[in-house]
Amino acid sequence: MRYKRNSERTPALCREFIVSKEIAKDLVLHFDCLWNLQIENQYYHFEYLAITPSGNSYIYKYLFFVPDSLTIVTESESVREWKAFLVMDISAVPNVLKLRLQTAPPSLNITTYKVEVLRTLQNNHTWTVQQTILYANESDSAGILKYTYNTKMKFGQYKFNVTPVHKDCIDNFICTVSTPEFLIVEMTEPKLLTGLVAMVILIPILLMLYFIWKRNCDTTEPTREPAGPPKFLMMYEPVSVEHINTMIELYKYFKKCHLHPMIDQFGIAESESKDPLRWYCDAFKEADFVGIFASPIVSKSEREQAQIYNKYSDTEVIAQNQLSYSLCSPGAKCKFFCISVPGSQWDTLPPQAQALKRFNLPRDLDPLLFLTGVAPQCDGGKGFLQTLEIARNAEFNFGCDSNKLTESVLRNNHNTPTIPDEEVGPSTASGLKDDDTSLCLDTAISGSDLLSSRQYLSDEMSTPPSSLDQFSLLGESN
């Protein structure tokens, strides 16, 4: 789970909890977020990902306004001094918006609440699209009232207004509390009449075609189609514009090598949810191989240019969290290794990947392709170097120093030092030797606690390298 201030990329707080299967399903997990005066009266996002023992993942997202601590005390005697605490559940957008309302203390004698749903268009025209009355006696055991509004995917900015029904709250909306606004992007819907007409016409045609096929079809068992190319997930850190372009060109190159590469720059846009977190969850499940690419050493200005140039933010944090989860999941497939291209440094690998098997491209290109189950190129890395040349000469709107990559490519092509095979993986196209150790070791979650918690790397105090001892990683380290 994580808390993130509105309009900021870096999460303010991240935590991961591992819950034992032996705990009852109705367990309520309490976490004290320790609000203080510095973050009051600000908008925050709260998100968490729940992964079941069967592997199913569920994402929940909330938006709320951190209230003034003096306005939510339970000892309030005046309704004008108390403000309702509201949370907008945006997990099911764009279809549904949900309101969660914390009821007032019994001393205020508030029994009903008026809820209004307001919609704003681009011309700043705001109007109430729906209103209702909620009764305090309908709240749950925690004193929370819930209200669901179906947006029907109509474009506009939506928010909830809540006003306690009380004799002291009838003038100037002094008791009215609002949630933050949330934008629903307009989506086209097929007309109902068109759908009905199409169904009436197509159903008889489909039935007729089915019976014709049923009568004339061959009863022999159809031949199985060959399996598709192995799926190869490319995990990297977008540290510079040049590095992003290099990954995009390598994506095209591996596609020509009869692999099915997957990269966030194209995969997220082509996915149904358009959500980076959901795409990475699915990509790690579908991938046959995951390659963690080392990054070049860049300046602060190059990182800032990459943040502007990159389509998505915080993708490297999401990918590293998914990598940690996959490495410590029991029964994980043998599919992880590290890759270095000219100009990159092994020290830039995330801590989770430091102990994985390593391949230095273009020298180890053919062994890498052989490991993934496709035919080696056997061209001495010429096609790979041409791909890097294309990435280096790519046109973009932000300046970058391409001479570094040019010198690294030439130096790697002519003066590549010899490194023993046991440190960087196989270096011949014949594949693995008979006495090579297995690339895949058993992985398991260490510890037997029913509930454990640890900090993510996005917190202020990063995880030390020694914490890798709790994982059973793959391969050998340099």
PDB file of C-alpha atoms in Angstrom, residues 170-279:
ATOM      1  CA  ILE A 170     -29.139  25.885   7.153  1.00  0.00           C
ATOM      2  CA  ASP A 171     -27.284  29.114   6.303  1.00  0.00           C
ATOM      3  CA  ASN A 172     -24.416  29.737   3.860  1.00  0.00           C
ATOM      4  CA  PHE A 173     -23.445  26.071   3.656  1.00  0.00           C
ATOM      5  CA  ILE A 174     -21.290  26.464   6.759  1.00  0.00           C
ATOM      6  CA  CYS A 175     -21.478  22.734   7.534  1.00  0.00           C
ATOM      7  CA  THR A 176     -21.062  21.477   3.954  1.00  0.00           C
ATOM      8  CA  VAL A 177     -17.969  19.362   3.250  1.00  0.00           C
ATOM      9  CA  SER A 178     -16.755  18.421  -0.259  1.00  0.00           C
ATOM     10  CA  THR A 179     -14.529  15.682  -1.616  1.00  0.00           C
ATOM     11  CA  PRO A 180     -11.756  16.412  -4.137  1.00  0.00           C
ATOM     12  CA  GLU A 181     -12.857  16.559  -7.769  1.00  0.00           C
ATOM     13  CA  PHE A 182     -12.178  13.574 -10.029  1.00  0.00           C
ATOM     14  CA  LEU A 183     -12.116  13.720 -13.843  1.00  0.00           C
ATOM     15  CA  ILE A 184     -14.034  11.115 -15.865  1.00  0.00           C
ATOM     16  CA  VAL A 185     -12.814  10.946 -19.470  1.00  0.00           C
ATOM     17  CA  GLU A 186     -15.538  10.742 -22.088  1.00  0.00           C
ATOM     18  CA  MET A 187     -15.972   7.315 -23.673  1.00  0.00           C
ATOM     19  CA  THR A 188     -18.152   6.500 -26.655  1.00  0.00           C
ATOM     20  CA  GLU A 189     -20.956   3.984 -26.234  1.00  0.00           C
ATOM     21  CA  PRO A 190     -22.835   2.059 -28.963  1.00  0.00           C
ATOM     22  CA  LYS A 191     -26.457   2.957 -29.375  1.00  0.00           C
ATOM     23  CA  LEU A 192     -28.907   0.452 -27.912  1.00  0.00           C
ATOM     24  CA  LEU A 193     -31.064   0.386 -31.028  1.00  0.00           C
ATOM     25  CA  THR A 194     -28.084  -0.328 -33.273  1.00  0.00           C
ATOM     26  CA  GLY A 195     -27.078  -3.213 -31.051  1.00  0.00           C
ATOM     27  CA  LEU A 196     -30.565  -4.727 -31.062  1.00  0.00           C
ATOM     28  CA  VAL A 197     -30.849  -4.520 -34.851  1.00  0.00           C
ATOM     29  CA  ALA A 198     -27.428  -6.083 -35.290  1.00  0.00           C
ATOM     30  CA  MET A 199     -28.309  -8.939 -32.937  1.00  0.00           C
ATOM     31  CA  VAL A 200     -31.606  -9.631 -34.703  1.00  0.00           C
ATOM     32  CA  ILE A 201     -29.802  -9.857 -38.058  1.00  0.00           C
ATOM     33  CA  LEU A 202     -26.685 -11.696 -36.937  1.00  0.00           C
ATOM     34  CA  ILE A 203     -28.232 -14.399 -34.737  1.00  0.00           C
ATOM     35  CA  PRO A 204     -30.077 -16.226 -37.597  1.00  0.00           C
ATOM     36  CA  ILE A 205     -27.018 -15.907 -39.864  1.00  0.00           C
ATOM     37  CA  LEU A 206     -24.691 -17.302 -37.201  1.00  0.00           C
ATOM     38  CA  LEU A 207     -27.063 -20.178 -36.439  1.00  0.00           C
ATOM     39  CA  MET A 208     -27.291 -21.067 -40.129  1.00  0.00           C
ATOM     40  CA  LEU A 209     -23.503 -20.980 -40.533  1.00  0.00           C
ATOM     41  CA  TYR A 210     -23.077 -23.120 -37.436  1.00  0.00           C
ATOM     42  CA  PHE A 211     -25.374 -25.869 -38.690  1.00  0.00           C
ATOM     43  CA  ILE A 212     -23.714 -25.814 -42.143  1.00  0.00           C
ATOM     44  CA  TRP A 213     -20.303 -26.169 -40.502  1.00  0.00           C
ATOM     45  CA  LYS A 214     -21.595 -28.861 -38.163  1.00  0.00           C
ATOM     46  CA  ARG A 215     -22.862 -30.900 -41.103  1.00  0.00           C
ATOM     47  CA  ASN A 216     -19.776 -30.564 -43.279  1.00  0.00           C
ATOM     48  CA  CYS A 217     -16.970 -30.305 -40.742  1.00  0.00           C
ATOM     49  CA  ASP A 218     -14.192 -32.873 -40.589  1.00  0.00           C
ATOM     50  CA  THR A 219     -14.481 -35.184 -37.591  1.00  0.00           C
ATOM     51  CA  THR A 220     -10.711 -35.707 -37.340  1.00  0.00           C
ATOM     52  CA  GLU A 221      -8.905 -34.018 -34.502  1.00  0.00           C
ATOM     53  CA  PRO A 222      -7.463 -30.703 -35.694  1.00  0.00           C
ATOM     54  CA  THR A 223      -3.716 -30.304 -35.575  1.00  0.00           C
ATOM     55  CA  ARG A 224      -2.372 -28.236 -32.771  1.00  0.00           C
ATOM     56  CA  GLU A 225      -1.004 -24.873 -33.657  1.00  0.00           C
ATOM     57  CA  PRO A 226       2.633 -24.350 -32.718  1.00  0.00           C
ATOM     58  CA  ALA A 227       3.277 -22.373 -29.579  1.00  0.00           C
ATOM     59  CA  GLY A 228       4.005 -18.702 -30.048  1.00  0.00           C
ATOM     60  CA  PRO A 229       7.436 -17.143 -29.545  1.00  0.00           C
ATOM     61  CA  PRO A 230       8.721 -16.939 -25.959  1.00  0.00           C
ATOM     62  CA  LYS A 231       7.615 -13.803 -24.136  1.00  0.00           C
ATOM     63  CA  PHE A 232      10.527 -11.640 -22.985  1.00  0.00           C
ATOM     64  CA  LEU A 233       9.821  -8.808 -20.501  1.00  0.00           C
ATOM     65  CA  MET A 234      12.350  -5.942 -20.751  1.00  0.00           C
ATOM     66  CA  MET A 235      12.785  -4.305 -17.332  1.00  0.00           C
ATOM     67  CA  TYR A 236      14.846  -1.106 -17.188  1.00  0.00           C
ATOM     68  CA  GLU A 237      15.152   2.268 -15.469  1.00  0.00           C
ATOM     69  CA  PRO A 238      14.403   5.299 -17.710  1.00  0.00           C
ATOM     70  CA  VAL A 239      17.384   7.373 -16.565  1.00  0.00           C
ATOM     71  CA  SER A 240      17.892   9.294 -19.824  1.00  0.00           C
ATOM     72  CA  VAL A 241      16.219   9.949 -23.162  1.00  0.00           C
ATOM     73  CA  GLU A 242      19.018   8.099 -24.953  1.00  0.00           C
ATOM     74  CA  HIS A 243      18.567   5.040 -22.722  1.00  0.00           C
ATOM     75  CA  ILE A 244      14.804   5.006 -23.382  1.00  0.00           C
ATOM     76  CA  ASN A 245      15.412   5.145 -27.147  1.00  0.00           C
ATOM     77  CA  THR A 246      17.951   2.324 -26.805  1.00  0.00           C
ATOM     78  CA  MET A 247      15.374   0.124 -25.072  1.00  0.00           C
ATOM     79  CA  ILE A 248      12.777   0.889 -27.748  1.00  0.00           C
ATOM     80  CA  GLU A 249      15.185  -0.069 -30.551  1.00  0.00           C
ATOM     81  CA  LEU A 250      16.211  -3.238 -28.672  1.00  0.00           C
ATOM     82  CA  TYR A 251      12.510  -4.074 -28.427  1.00  0.00           C
ATOM     83  CA  LYS A 252      12.309  -3.937 -32.236  1.00  0.00           C
ATOM     84  CA  TYR A 253      15.553  -5.916 -32.576  1.00  0.00           C
ATOM     85  CA  PHE A 254      14.442  -8.766 -30.285  1.00  0.00           C
ATOM     86  CA  LYS A 255      11.200  -8.911 -32.229  1.00  0.00           C
ATOM     87  CA  LYS A 256      13.236  -9.646 -35.364  1.00  0.00           C
ATOM     88  CA  CYS A 257      15.035 -12.387 -33.396  1.00  0.00           C
ATOM     89  CA  HIS A 258      11.698 -14.291 -33.157  1.00  0.00           C
ATOM     90  CA  LEU A 259      11.079 -13.312 -29.541  1.00  0.00           C
ATOM     91  CA  HIS A 260       7.904 -11.732 -28.191  1.00  0.00           C
ATOM     92  CA  PRO A 261       9.373  -8.739 -26.301  1.00  0.00           C
ATOM     93  CA  MET A 262       7.268  -6.759 -23.840  1.00  0.00           C
ATOM     94  CA  ILE A 263       8.129  -3.176 -22.831  1.00  0.00           C
ATOM     95  CA  ASP A 264       6.134  -0.608 -20.869  1.00  0.00           C
ATOM     96  CA  GLN A 265       6.429   2.106 -23.541  1.00  0.00           C
ATOM     97  CA  PHE A 266       4.164   0.085 -25.874  1.00  0.00           C
ATOM     98  CA  GLY A 267       2.508  -2.490 -23.606  1.00  0.00           C
ATOM     99  CA  ILE A 268       0.753  -0.070 -21.246  1.00  0.00           C
ATOM    100  CA  ALA A 269      -0.755   1.941 -24.106  1.00  0.00           C
ATOM    101  CA  GLU A 270      -2.013  -1.247 -25.797  1.00  0.00           C
ATOM    102  CA  SER A 271      -3.476  -2.738 -22.600  1.00  0.00           C
ATOM    103  CA  GLU A 272      -7.148  -2.518 -21.771  1.00  0.00           C
ATOM    104  CA  SER A 273      -6.712  -0.798 -18.400  1.00  0.00           C
ATOM    105  CA  LYS A 274      -3.925   1.655 -19.443  1.00  0.00           C
ATOM    106  CA  ASP A 275      -2.721   1.252 -15.830  1.00  0.00           C
ATOM    107  CA  PRO A 276       1.074   0.749 -15.349  1.00  0.00           C
ATOM    108  CA  LEU A 277       0.602  -1.167 -12.088  1.00  0.00           C
ATOM    109  CA  ARG A 278      -1.927  -3.618 -13.547  1.00  0.00           C
ATOM    110  CA  TRP A 279       0.155  -4.047 -16.731  1.00  0.00           C
TER     111      TRP A 279
END
